Coordinates of C-alpha atoms in Angstrom, one line a residue:
M1 CA 8.8 31.0 -7.6
Y2 CA 10.7 28.0 -8.6
A3 CA 11.6 27.5 -5.0
A4 CA 7.8 28.1 -3.4
L5 CA 6.7 25.3 -6.1
L6 CA 8.9 22.8 -4.8
A7 CA 8.1 23.3 -1.3
F8 CA 4.3 23.1 -2.0
A9 CA 4.7 20.1 -3.6
L10 CA 7.1 18.4 -1.4
G11 CA 5.0 19.6 1.9
A12 CA 1.7 18.1 0.0
A13 CA 4.0 14.9 -0.6
A14 CA 4.7 14.8 3.1
L15 CA 0.9 15.2 3.6
S16 CA -0.4 12.7 1.3
P17 CA -1.4 9.4 2.4
F18 CA 1.0 7.1 0.4
K19 CA 2.9 3.6 0.3
F20 CA 5.4 2.2 -2.3
E21 CA 4.2 -0.9 -3.7
S22 CA 6.6 -3.4 -4.0
G23 CA 5.1 -6.7 -5.2
I24 CA 5.4 -8.2 -8.9
F25 CA 1.4 -8.0 -9.2
E26 CA 1.2 -4.3 -8.1
M27 CA 3.5 -3.7 -11.2
A28 CA 1.0 -5.3 -13.5
E29 CA -1.5 -2.8 -12.7
G30 CA -3.0 -1.0 -15.5
G31 CA -1.9 -3.3 -18.2
G32 CA -5.5 -4.5 -19.5
A33 CA -5.5 -7.9 -17.5
D34 CA -8.3 -6.8 -15.3
A35 CA -9.9 -10.1 -13.3
R36 CA -6.6 -12.1 -13.6
I37 CA -4.1 -9.7 -11.8
E38 CA -7.2 -8.1 -9.5
T39 CA -7.4 -11.9 -8.5
L40 CA -3.7 -12.7 -8.1
K41 CA -3.5 -9.4 -6.4
K42 CA -6.1 -10.0 -4.0
N43 CA -5.0 -13.8 -2.9
S44 CA -0.9 -12.9 -3.2
S45 CA -1.8 -10.7 0.1
K46 CA -2.8 -13.8 1.7
I47 CA 0.0 -15.2 4.6
R48 CA -0.6 -18.9 5.3
I49 CA 0.4 -20.0 8.7
A50 CA 1.1 -24.1 9.3
I51 CA 1.8 -25.4 12.4
S52 CA 2.3 -29.3 12.7
G53 CA 3.3 -31.7 16.1
E54 CA 2.6 -34.7 17.8
S55 CA 0.9 -33.3 20.7
Q56 CA -2.6 -32.0 20.0
S57 CA -2.5 -29.5 23.0
A58 CA 1.0 -28.2 22.1
V59 CA -0.2 -27.6 17.9
F60 CA -3.3 -25.8 19.2
E61 CA -1.3 -23.6 21.9
A62 CA 0.9 -22.9 19.0
A63 CA -2.1 -21.9 16.7
E64 CA -3.7 -19.7 19.4
K65 CA -0.9 -17.7 20.0
A66 CA -0.6 -17.0 16.3
A67 CA -3.8 -16.4 16.0
E68 CA -3.4 -13.8 19.1
I69 CA 0.0 -12.3 17.3
L70 CA -2.1 -12.1 13.8
G71 CA -5.4 -10.9 15.4
A72 CA -7.1 -13.6 14.8
E73 CA -8.0 -14.9 18.0
K74 CA -11.8 -14.2 17.7
N75 CA -12.7 -15.3 14.3
D76 CA -14.8 -18.4 15.5
G77 CA -17.5 -15.6 16.8
E78 CA -17.9 -15.1 13.2
I79 CA -19.3 -18.5 12.5
K80 CA -23.0 -17.4 14.2
P81 CA -23.5 -14.7 11.6
T82 CA -22.8 -17.3 9.0
L83 CA -25.1 -19.9 10.1
G84 CA -28.1 -17.8 10.7
V85 CA -28.0 -16.3 6.8
L86 CA -27.8 -20.4 6.0
A87 CA -30.9 -20.9 8.5
A88 CA -32.7 -18.3 7.1
H89 CA -32.4 -19.2 2.9
S90 CA -32.4 -23.3 4.2
N91 CA -35.0 -24.6 1.7
F92 CA -32.3 -23.9 -1.3
L93 CA -29.1 -25.2 0.0
L94 CA -28.6 -29.1 -0.3
S95 CA -24.5 -30.6 0.1
P96 CA -23.7 -32.1 -2.8
A97 CA -23.7 -35.7 -1.5
D98 CA -27.6 -34.9 -0.1
R99 CA -28.6 -33.1 -3.4
E100 CA -27.6 -36.7 -5.4
L101 CA -29.7 -39.0 -2.8
L102 CA -32.5 -36.7 -3.4
K103 CA -32.2 -36.4 -6.8
N104 CA -32.3 -40.5 -6.9
G105 CA -35.1 -40.8 -4.8
E106 CA -33.6 -41.9 -1.8
F107 CA -35.6 -40.2 0.6
E108 CA -35.6 -43.2 3.3
K109 CA -32.2 -43.1 3.4
I110 CA -31.9 -39.3 4.4
R111 CA -34.8 -40.3 7.1
E112 CA -32.8 -42.9 8.6
R113 CA -29.7 -41.2 9.0
A114 CA -31.6 -37.7 10.3
K115 CA -33.3 -40.7 13.0
D116 CA -30.1 -42.2 13.8
K117 CA -28.3 -38.9 14.6
I118 CA -31.8 -37.5 16.3
L119 CA -31.5 -41.2 18.6
S120 CA -27.8 -41.1 19.2
P121 CA -26.2 -39.4 22.2
Y122 CA -23.1 -38.8 20.8
S123 CA -24.1 -36.9 17.9
S124 CA -24.4 -32.7 18.0
S125 CA -25.8 -30.5 15.2
L126 CA -25.5 -26.8 14.5
F127 CA -29.1 -25.8 14.0
K128 CA -32.2 -27.1 16.0
I129 CA -33.9 -30.3 15.4
S130 CA -37.3 -28.6 14.8
K131 CA -35.6 -26.5 12.1
D132 CA -33.5 -28.8 10.1
P133 CA -35.1 -32.4 11.2
F134 CA -33.3 -34.1 8.3
F135 CA -30.2 -32.6 8.8
L136 CA -29.8 -31.5 5.4
L137 CA -28.8 -27.9 6.4
D138 CA -26.3 -29.3 9.3
E139 CA -24.7 -31.3 6.2
Y140 CA -24.9 -28.6 3.9
A141 CA -23.0 -26.0 6.6
K142 CA -20.1 -29.0 7.5
S143 CA -19.3 -29.1 3.3
L144 CA -19.1 -25.3 3.8
L145 CA -17.5 -24.5 6.5
G146 CA -15.0 -27.3 6.3
G147 CA -11.9 -27.3 4.6
A148 CA -10.8 -29.9 2.0
D149 CA -8.5 -32.9 2.9
G150 CA -10.3 -33.3 6.3
W151 CA -9.9 -29.5 7.5
R152 CA -12.1 -28.2 10.1
A153 CA -12.9 -24.7 11.9
H154 CA -11.8 -25.0 15.1
G155 CA -10.9 -22.4 17.5
G156 CA -10.3 -19.6 15.2
F157 CA -8.3 -21.5 13.1
L158 CA -8.2 -25.2 11.1
A159 CA -7.3 -28.4 12.0
R160 CA -6.9 -31.9 11.0
Q161 CA -5.0 -35.2 12.2
S162 CA -2.6 -36.2 9.4
G163 CA -1.6 -39.6 10.5
E164 CA 0.4 -39.6 14.2
N165 CA 0.8 -35.7 13.4
F166 CA -1.8 -32.8 14.5
C167 CA -2.1 -29.9 12.3
A168 CA -3.4 -26.8 12.2
A169 CA -3.7 -23.7 10.0
L170 CA -4.3 -19.7 9.8
I171 CA -5.0 -17.7 6.7
F172 CA -4.1 -14.0 7.3
D173 CA -4.8 -11.4 4.9
S174 CA -2.1 -8.6 5.4
Q175 CA -3.3 -6.2 2.6
S176 CA -4.7 -3.7 5.1
L177 CA -0.7 -3.7 6.4
S178 CA 2.1 -1.6 5.8
D179 CA 5.6 -3.4 5.5
A180 CA 6.6 -2.4 8.6
Q181 CA 4.0 -3.6 10.4
L182 CA 3.9 -6.7 8.9
E183 CA 7.6 -7.2 9.2
A184 CA 6.9 -6.3 13.0
L185 CA 4.4 -9.6 12.9
L186 CA 6.8 -11.6 10.9
A187 CA 9.3 -11.0 13.7
K188 CA 6.7 -12.4 16.6
L189 CA 5.8 -15.3 14.2
R190 CA 9.4 -16.3 14.4
A191 CA 10.2 -15.7 18.2
A192 CA 7.2 -17.9 18.7
K193 CA 8.4 -20.5 16.5
E194 CA 11.4 -21.2 18.1
N195 CA 9.7 -21.3 21.3
F196 CA 7.0 -23.7 20.2
A197 CA 10.0 -25.5 18.7
K198 CA 11.6 -26.8 22.1
N199 CA 7.9 -29.0 22.4
G200 CA 8.2 -30.4 18.8
V201 CA 6.1 -28.4 17.3
S202 CA 6.9 -26.7 14.2
M203 CA 5.5 -23.6 12.6
F204 CA 6.0 -22.3 8.8
A205 CA 4.8 -18.9 7.2
S206 CA 4.6 -18.7 3.6
G207 CA 3.3 -16.5 0.8
A208 CA 3.8 -14.5 -1.8
R209 CA 3.4 -11.0 0.0
I210 CA 6.2 -12.2 2.5
H211 CA 8.8 -12.7 -0.8
S212 CA 7.7 -9.2 -1.8
L213 CA 8.7 -7.6 1.8
H214 CA 12.4 -9.2 1.4
A215 CA 12.4 -8.6 -2.5
A216 CA 11.2 -4.9 -1.8
K217 CA 14.1 -4.7 1.4
K218 CA 16.9 -6.0 -0.4
S219 CA 16.0 -3.8 -3.5
K220 CA 15.9 -0.6 -1.8
S221 CA 19.1 -1.5 0.0
E222 CA 20.8 -2.4 -2.9
I223 CA 19.0 0.8 -5.3
N224 CA 20.8 2.8 -2.0
M225 CA 23.9 1.3 -2.5
L226 CA 24.6 1.5 -5.9
S227 CA 23.5 5.2 -5.8
A228 CA 25.9 5.8 -2.9
I229 CA 28.8 4.2 -4.5
S230 CA 28.0 5.8 -8.2
L231 CA 27.8 9.7 -6.4
A232 CA 31.3 8.8 -4.9
L233 CA 32.6 8.1 -7.8
V234 CA 31.4 10.5 -10.0
F235 CA 32.2 13.2 -7.4
L236 CA 35.7 11.9 -7.3
I237 CA 36.1 12.7 -11.0
G238 CA 34.6 16.0 -10.4
F239 CA 37.2 16.9 -7.8
R240 CA 39.6 15.8 -10.1
A241 CA 38.4 17.9 -13.2
F242 CA 37.6 20.8 -11.3
G243 CA 40.1 20.5 -8.1
S244 CA 37.3 22.4 -6.1
L245 CA 35.2 21.0 -3.2
K246 CA 33.2 24.2 -3.7
I247 CA 31.0 23.0 -6.8
F248 CA 29.3 19.9 -4.8
I249 CA 27.1 22.3 -2.8
P250 CA 25.3 23.4 -5.9
V251 CA 25.7 19.9 -7.6
A252 CA 24.1 18.3 -4.2
L253 CA 21.1 21.0 -4.1
C254 CA 20.4 20.0 -7.8
L255 CA 20.2 16.7 -7.3
G256 CA 18.0 17.2 -4.1
A257 CA 15.9 19.6 -6.1
A258 CA 15.3 17.1 -9.1
F259 CA 14.9 14.3 -6.6
A260 CA 12.5 15.6 -4.5
A261 CA 10.2 17.2 -7.5
A262 CA 10.5 14.0 -9.1
F263 CA 9.2 12.3 -6.1
S264 CA 6.5 14.9 -4.9
A265 CA 5.1 14.8 -8.5
T266 CA 5.4 10.9 -8.8
V267 CA 3.3 10.6 -4.9
L268 CA 0.7 12.9 -5.9
I269 CA -0.2 11.8 -9.3
F270 CA -0.1 8.2 -8.5
K271 CA -1.3 7.2 -4.7
N272 CA 0.9 4.2 -4.5
P273 CA 3.6 3.9 -6.8
H274 CA 5.9 1.0 -7.3
V275 CA 9.1 1.1 -5.8
C276 CA 11.0 0.1 -9.1
V277 CA 10.4 3.6 -10.2
L278 CA 13.0 4.8 -8.1
I279 CA 15.7 3.0 -10.0
F280 CA 14.9 6.0 -12.6
A281 CA 17.0 8.0 -10.0
T282 CA 20.1 7.1 -11.6
S283 CA 19.1 8.8 -14.7
L284 CA 18.0 12.1 -12.7
I285 CA 21.6 11.4 -11.3
G286 CA 23.4 10.8 -14.5
L287 CA 22.1 13.9 -15.9
S288 CA 21.7 16.3 -12.8
I289 CA 25.7 15.4 -13.2
D290 CA 26.1 16.3 -16.7
Y291 CA 24.5 19.3 -17.0
S292 CA 26.5 20.5 -13.6
Y293 CA 29.8 19.2 -14.9
H294 CA 29.0 21.2 -18.2
Y295 CA 28.2 24.6 -16.8
F296 CA 31.5 24.1 -14.3
Y297 CA 33.7 23.2 -17.6
A298 CA 32.6 26.4 -19.4
C299 CA 33.0 28.3 -15.9
K300 CA 36.9 27.1 -16.1
K301 CA 37.4 30.0 -19.2
N302 CA 34.3 32.5 -19.0
G303 CA 32.4 34.1 -15.8
P304 CA 29.4 32.7 -14.3
D305 CA 26.8 34.6 -16.5
E306 CA 28.7 33.6 -19.8
A307 CA 29.0 30.1 -18.6
L308 CA 25.8 29.5 -18.8
K309 CA 24.9 31.7 -22.2
K310 CA 27.8 28.8 -23.5
I311 CA 26.2 26.3 -22.6
S312 CA 22.3 27.6 -23.0
T313 CA 21.4 26.3 -26.2
P314 CA 22.8 22.5 -25.8
L315 CA 21.1 22.5 -22.6
K316 CA 17.8 23.7 -23.9
N317 CA 18.4 21.0 -26.7
T318 CA 19.5 17.5 -24.5
L319 CA 16.1 18.7 -22.2
I320 CA 13.9 18.6 -25.6
T321 CA 15.0 15.6 -26.8
T322 CA 15.2 13.3 -23.8
L323 CA 12.1 15.2 -22.3
V324 CA 10.7 13.2 -25.7
C325 CA 12.2 10.5 -24.8
F326 CA 10.3 9.2 -21.8
L327 CA 7.3 11.1 -22.6
F328 CA 6.0 8.0 -24.9
L329 CA 6.1 6.0 -21.9
A330 CA 3.3 8.4 -20.2
F331 CA 1.2 6.6 -23.2
S332 CA 1.6 3.5 -22.5
D333 CA -1.3 1.3 -20.4
L334 CA 1.1 -0.2 -17.8
K335 CA 1.1 1.7 -14.8
I336 CA 4.4 1.8 -13.8
L337 CA 5.4 3.1 -17.3
R338 CA 3.4 5.8 -16.8
E339 CA 5.4 6.4 -13.4
I340 CA 8.5 6.2 -14.5
S341 CA 7.7 8.9 -17.2
V342 CA 6.3 11.3 -14.7
F343 CA 9.0 10.7 -12.4
S344 CA 11.7 11.1 -14.9
I345 CA 10.0 14.4 -16.6
F346 CA 9.5 16.4 -13.8
G347 CA 13.0 15.4 -12.1
L348 CA 14.8 16.6 -15.3
L349 CA 12.8 19.7 -15.4
A350 CA 13.7 20.7 -11.8
A351 CA 17.2 19.8 -13.0
Y352 CA 17.5 21.7 -16.2
F353 CA 15.5 24.7 -13.8
F354 CA 18.2 24.8 -11.0
V355 CA 21.1 25.0 -13.3
R356 CA 19.3 28.4 -15.1
L357 CA 18.2 30.2 -12.4
F358 CA 20.8 29.6 -9.6
Y359 CA 24.0 28.1 -11.0
P360 CA 25.5 31.4 -11.7
P361 CA 24.6 33.4 -8.3
L362 CA 25.8 30.4 -6.4
A363 CA 28.9 30.3 -8.7
K364 CA 29.5 34.0 -7.9
A365 CA 28.8 33.3 -4.2
L366 CA 31.2 30.2 -3.4
K367 CA 33.7 32.1 -6.3
P368 CA 35.2 28.5 -6.6
K369 CA 39.0 28.1 -7.9
L370 CA 38.8 26.0 -10.7
S371 CA 41.7 23.8 -12.3
Q372 CA 42.0 23.7 -15.7
R373 CA 43.3 20.5 -16.0
E374 CA 41.6 18.2 -18.3
F375 CA 41.1 14.8 -19.3
S376 CA 43.1 13.8 -22.3
F377 CA 41.4 11.0 -25.0
P378 CA 43.0 10.4 -28.5
R379 CA 40.7 12.8 -30.8
K380 CA 42.2 11.8 -34.0
I381 CA 41.3 7.7 -34.9
S382 CA 42.0 6.5 -38.3
K383 CA 38.9 6.5 -40.8
K384 CA 39.3 2.7 -41.7
I385 CA 39.4 2.2 -37.5
Y386 CA 36.6 4.3 -37.3
V387 CA 34.3 3.0 -39.9
F388 CA 35.7 -1.1 -38.8
A389 CA 34.0 0.1 -35.7
V390 CA 30.9 1.2 -36.7
V391 CA 30.4 -1.4 -39.2
L392 CA 31.2 -4.1 -36.1
C393 CA 28.8 -2.7 -33.7
A394 CA 25.9 -2.5 -36.4
I395 CA 26.5 -6.2 -37.2
L396 CA 26.7 -7.1 -33.7
S397 CA 23.5 -4.9 -32.8
A398 CA 21.8 -6.8 -36.0
I399 CA 22.6 -10.3 -34.4
G400 CA 21.5 -9.2 -31.4
I401 CA 18.3 -7.9 -32.2
F402 CA 17.6 -10.5 -34.2
A403 CA 18.7 -13.4 -31.9
A404 CA 17.5 -11.8 -29.1
N405 CA 14.6 -13.5 -26.8
F406 CA 12.6 -11.0 -26.0
K407 CA 11.2 -12.7 -22.9
T408 CA 10.4 -11.6 -19.2
E409 CA 10.0 -14.6 -16.9
A410 CA 8.4 -13.5 -13.3
K411 CA 11.2 -16.3 -11.4
A412 CA 13.9 -14.5 -13.5
L413 CA 12.9 -11.1 -11.5
Y414 CA 13.6 -12.6 -8.5
T415 CA 15.9 -14.7 -6.4
P416 CA 14.3 -16.1 -2.9
Q417 CA 16.1 -16.9 -0.1
K418 CA 16.8 -20.6 0.8
S419 CA 15.0 -20.3 4.3
L420 CA 11.8 -19.0 2.5
I421 CA 11.8 -21.4 0.1
N422 CA 12.6 -24.0 2.9
D423 CA 8.9 -22.6 4.6
D424 CA 6.8 -22.7 1.1
I425 CA 7.7 -26.1 0.8
E426 CA 7.2 -27.2 4.3
A427 CA 3.9 -25.5 4.4
A428 CA 2.7 -27.0 1.1
K429 CA 3.3 -30.4 2.9
I430 CA 1.3 -29.7 6.1
L431 CA -1.3 -27.5 3.9
G432 CA -1.5 -29.4 0.8
S433 CA -0.1 -27.7 -2.5
A434 CA -2.6 -25.4 -3.8
S435 CA -4.0 -25.9 -6.9
S436 CA -1.3 -24.3 -9.6
K437 CA -4.6 -24.1 -12.2
L438 CA -7.4 -21.5 -12.3
A439 CA -10.6 -20.7 -14.2
I440 CA -11.7 -17.5 -15.2
I441 CA -15.5 -17.0 -16.1
E442 CA -16.6 -14.0 -17.5
A443 CA -20.4 -12.9 -16.8
N444 CA -23.1 -10.3 -17.0
S445 CA -23.8 -11.3 -12.8
P446 CA -22.8 -13.3 -10.3
D447 CA -25.8 -16.0 -10.9
E448 CA -24.5 -16.4 -14.6
I449 CA -21.4 -17.1 -13.1
A450 CA -22.6 -19.5 -10.8
Q451 CA -24.5 -21.5 -13.4
I452 CA -22.0 -22.0 -15.8
E453 CA -19.7 -23.7 -12.7
E454 CA -22.7 -25.7 -11.7
N455 CA -22.9 -26.5 -15.8
C456 CA -19.2 -28.0 -16.1
G457 CA -18.7 -29.1 -12.0
I458 CA -16.6 -26.1 -10.8
A459 CA -17.0 -25.6 -7.0
G460 CA -16.1 -22.1 -6.6
L461 CA -18.4 -19.3 -6.1
S462 CA -21.3 -21.5 -6.7
R463 CA -20.1 -23.8 -3.4
F464 CA -21.1 -20.5 -1.5
L465 CA -23.8 -18.9 -3.8
P466 CA -25.7 -21.5 -5.6
S467 CA -27.5 -20.0 -8.9
Q468 CA -31.5 -19.4 -8.7
K469 CA -31.7 -22.0 -11.1
R470 CA -29.8 -24.6 -8.5
Q471 CA -31.8 -23.2 -5.7
M472 CA -35.3 -23.6 -6.9
E473 CA -34.1 -27.4 -7.4
N474 CA -33.2 -27.5 -4.3
E475 CA -36.5 -26.0 -2.8
K476 CA -38.0 -28.8 -5.2
L477 CA -36.1 -31.7 -4.0
I478 CA -36.3 -30.9 -0.6
A479 CA -40.3 -30.2 -0.4
N480 CA -40.4 -33.6 -2.0
L481 CA -38.7 -34.8 0.7
Y482 CA -40.8 -33.3 3.2
A483 CA -43.7 -34.8 1.7
S484 CA -42.8 -38.3 1.6
Q485 CA -41.1 -38.5 4.9
A486 CA -41.5 -35.5 7.4
K487 CA -44.7 -37.8 9.2
N488 CA -42.8 -41.5 9.0
L489 CA -39.7 -39.2 10.9
Q490 CA -41.7 -37.6 13.3
N491 CA -43.7 -41.1 14.4
S492 CA -40.4 -43.1 14.3
I493 CA -39.0 -40.6 16.8
G494 CA -42.0 -40.0 19.2
A495 CA -41.6 -36.1 18.4
K496 CA -44.9 -34.5 19.2
K497 CA -44.6 -31.3 16.9
E498 CA -44.9 -31.9 13.3
F499 CA -42.1 -31.3 11.1
A500 CA -42.7 -28.6 8.4
M501 CA -40.7 -26.7 5.6
P502 CA -39.9 -23.5 6.4
Q503 CA -42.1 -20.8 4.7
N504 CA -41.6 -17.1 3.3
Q505 CA -37.8 -17.8 2.9
K506 CA -36.2 -15.8 -0.3
F507 CA -33.4 -16.4 -2.7
L508 CA -30.0 -16.7 -1.2
K509 CA -27.7 -13.6 -2.6
A510 CA -24.4 -12.5 -2.2
E511 CA -24.9 -9.5 -0.2
D512 CA -26.9 -11.6 2.2
F513 CA -23.3 -12.6 3.2
C514 CA -22.6 -9.5 4.7
G515 CA -19.8 -9.3 8.0
T516 CA -19.5 -12.9 7.9
P517 CA -16.3 -14.8 6.3
I518 CA -18.0 -16.2 3.1
A519 CA -17.9 -12.5 2.0
E520 CA -14.4 -12.4 2.3
A521 CA -14.3 -15.4 0.0
L522 CA -16.7 -14.3 -2.6
S523 CA -14.4 -11.0 -2.6
A524 CA -11.6 -12.7 -3.3
M525 CA -13.1 -14.7 -5.9
L526 CA -15.1 -11.9 -7.7
C527 CA -14.0 -8.3 -9.1
K528 CA -15.7 -6.2 -11.8
T529 CA -14.5 -6.2 -15.4
G530 CA -15.5 -3.5 -18.0
G531 CA -18.7 -3.2 -19.8
G532 CA -20.8 -3.4 -16.2
K533 CA -19.8 -7.0 -16.3
C534 CA -18.2 -9.2 -13.5
A535 CA -15.8 -12.2 -13.6
A536 CA -14.8 -14.9 -11.0
V537 CA -11.2 -16.4 -10.4
V538 CA -11.5 -20.2 -9.0
P539 CA -9.3 -22.8 -8.3
V540 CA -9.9 -25.9 -10.4
D541 CA -8.5 -29.3 -10.6
A542 CA -5.6 -30.7 -12.3
G543 CA -7.4 -32.5 -14.7
F544 CA -10.3 -30.1 -15.5
K545 CA -9.7 -29.4 -19.4
G546 CA -12.1 -26.3 -20.0
A547 CA -15.7 -25.9 -20.6
E548 CA -17.7 -23.4 -23.0
G549 CA -17.3 -19.9 -21.1
V550 CA -14.5 -21.1 -19.1
E551 CA -11.1 -20.0 -19.9
I552 CA -8.1 -21.7 -18.6
F553 CA -5.0 -20.0 -17.3
E554 CA -1.9 -20.9 -14.9
P555 CA -0.6 -17.9 -12.6
A556 CA 3.3 -18.5 -13.4
E557 CA 2.6 -19.1 -17.2
F558 CA -0.1 -16.1 -17.5
L559 CA 2.4 -13.5 -15.7
N560 CA 5.4 -14.7 -18.0
G561 CA 3.2 -14.2 -21.0
F562 CA 1.8 -10.8 -19.2
F563 CA 4.9 -9.2 -18.4
G564 CA 6.6 -10.6 -22.1
S565 CA 3.8 -8.4 -23.5
C566 CA 4.3 -5.5 -21.4
A567 CA 8.3 -5.6 -22.5
R568 CA 7.3 -5.6 -26.3
S569 CA 4.8 -2.9 -25.5
A570 CA 7.9 -0.9 -23.8
L571 CA 9.9 -1.7 -27.1
I572 CA 7.5 -0.5 -29.4
L573 CA 7.6 2.6 -27.2
A574 CA 11.6 3.1 -27.1
G575 CA 11.5 2.4 -30.9
L576 CA 8.4 5.3 -31.4
S577 CA 10.7 7.3 -28.8
F578 CA 13.8 7.0 -30.9
S579 CA 12.0 7.7 -34.1
M580 CA 11.0 10.7 -32.7
I581 CA 14.4 12.1 -31.7
I582 CA 15.6 11.2 -35.2
P583 CA 13.8 14.1 -37.0
I584 CA 14.2 16.3 -34.0
F585 CA 17.9 16.0 -34.3
A586 CA 17.8 16.6 -38.5
L587 CA 15.6 19.6 -37.5
I588 CA 18.1 21.0 -34.8
F589 CA 21.6 19.6 -36.2
G590 CA 20.9 19.3 -40.1
R591 CA 23.1 16.9 -41.7
K592 CA 24.9 16.3 -38.5
F593 CA 22.0 14.2 -37.0
L594 CA 22.9 10.5 -38.3
K595 CA 26.6 11.3 -36.2
L596 CA 24.5 12.3 -33.2
A597 CA 21.9 9.8 -33.5
L598 CA 23.9 6.5 -34.6
P599 CA 26.0 5.7 -31.4
I600 CA 22.7 6.1 -29.6
A601 CA 21.4 3.4 -31.4
L602 CA 24.5 1.4 -31.5
A603 CA 24.9 1.4 -27.7
A604 CA 21.4 -0.3 -27.3
G605 CA 22.0 -2.7 -30.3
V606 CA 25.5 -3.7 -28.5
A607 CA 23.9 -4.0 -25.4
I608 CA 21.2 -6.4 -26.5
F609 CA 23.9 -8.6 -28.3
I610 CA 26.1 -8.6 -25.0
L611 CA 23.1 -9.7 -23.0
S612 CA 21.8 -12.3 -25.6
A613 CA 25.5 -13.5 -26.2
S614 CA 25.2 -14.4 -22.3
G615 CA 22.2 -16.6 -22.6
S616 CA 19.7 -13.9 -21.0
N617 CA 16.7 -13.3 -22.0
I618 CA 15.5 -9.6 -22.7
N619 CA 13.0 -8.7 -20.1
L620 CA 11.2 -5.5 -19.1
F621 CA 14.0 -3.7 -17.1
H622 CA 16.6 -4.2 -19.6
I623 CA 14.2 -2.4 -22.0
L624 CA 13.3 0.1 -19.3
A625 CA 17.3 0.9 -19.3
L626 CA 17.3 1.8 -22.9
F627 CA 15.2 4.8 -22.1
I628 CA 18.2 5.6 -19.3
M629 CA 20.6 4.9 -21.7
A630 CA 19.1 7.0 -24.6
G631 CA 18.4 9.6 -22.0
L632 CA 22.5 9.9 -21.2
G633 CA 23.3 9.1 -24.7
I634 CA 21.3 12.3 -25.9
D635 CA 23.0 14.0 -23.6
Y636 CA 26.6 13.5 -24.7
A637 CA 25.8 13.5 -27.8
I638 CA 24.5 17.3 -27.9
F639 CA 27.0 18.8 -25.6
H640 CA 29.8 16.5 -27.4
N641 CA 28.6 18.0 -30.9
S642 CA 28.6 21.8 -29.3
S643 CA 32.1 21.1 -27.9
P644 CA 34.6 23.6 -29.7
T645 CA 37.0 21.1 -29.8
N646 CA 34.6 19.1 -32.3

């Protein structure tokens, strides 16, 4: 049954579509940060390609090549559907500049501008003159489709002139790509960068997803390397203690079964688990090796079946208490902590049952010749030294806990490569630094959000989707313009057809933009929150001081505070976990419980003291490591207590 369940789980995991998340925002899923995390996660997948050079043709050639590599060469064709949507709702749309002119009654100025454009042989319009005689919609579309600081759409990318240099930019969403696919695209971009550098063109790629890709790759290699080193050392110690290589066959099988069960359960329960969950494979290695070595130590003086009976009680006790230790993580609202709980619990259960079910028959079949050699440690320590050591550890623990700064800084979790930092800096010089200040607006509908933005002068969601109140105001202003100046404009240019305001148009709504680039822009800002409400997260000027209904936050500061609160939450769970272990120890071991629980508590306290003394903040990962320490400490304490020499 065990083998069948394990095979089924592995098969199901192999057939189930999954990928390991690696970004810092994905770590924060389920932490109650709703719109902020969701929006930061969406935008973190954006990759910015910045290109600069003195030759316009060379820059545009490089931009076209980059667009081709990214599969974005046909983006220019998406402008037509956008213009069609705007034309169908032209009665309600005004650029900020035209709106101010009409509000101030400067109708003649609008008419003279339109007359000059119509009669000039060099002017052009996105719309037919008969449909947009005052160029109101043309001005609105240009303000909408054009970027800030002189950026304009050109050939599927953005372009502008900056001094003597020409610049081009592409914004690429990598959310649907796997790490392998993204890495392949970036390799092609690097090759193109080297090629165009010969023509004096600079190309830089920046974005959080690129950093996540490098961090994930580095983390996986480090985890694999450290796991391999720890396994090699543990096996070396095992061979020194038991003198037989045969024991490593069941040990390897036990480790494999534990990891397979943990991995399968995590993948099947959580569609896209975070790569950091694999860190807890170290606790499985430690506990699986412990179970194995305790069994084979018992085999030195007993037969395979008798050895299992000898360790049966401590094995069961350590499993129960360790499971309690990790069980509390399942009640966290942070997804990664629940993933760690599932991974650890299923792995421990698999290791425990493998030892009970398979070790006796495997030991009988392999018949390893076990060395009677034992590691000798000083058994007797004077009471004074013992008391002094305990008191010293208790003092250090108290100092560490009270002096520790429980704070998680996002930048402390990752040190980027110098080349990536350089690309970010150079891309920012070309593109302009993005606003580090964001506003979050929560309301019952997108229309309410747009009204709040318009009331406090924010051009976020309302830039693309004016509120219905604003649209009604625009309609009246445009109607007044037509009533006042349509006939005059017609006569001044000698037009035969009368200029008239379009009829039977409806308010512009978000769903009207489906299938256009603006739909993507709206999606990047909007997200749903609890209670049927929605929220928009939009960039604001650095000088914006906030307004009623608008909450300001800076991404870096917000993430630091968020992960700090997660760390405190994990610390509370660790405390609850340990508080449950103590009564279990008391129930099982009676008066000895303090002797078993105290070393675990002191080990955690001294570790925190060492980190604090070295100037480190105690972050989320340090606290998660306490669970690994507790799991291994429980195992050591129980088996040491059950030792006949104890």
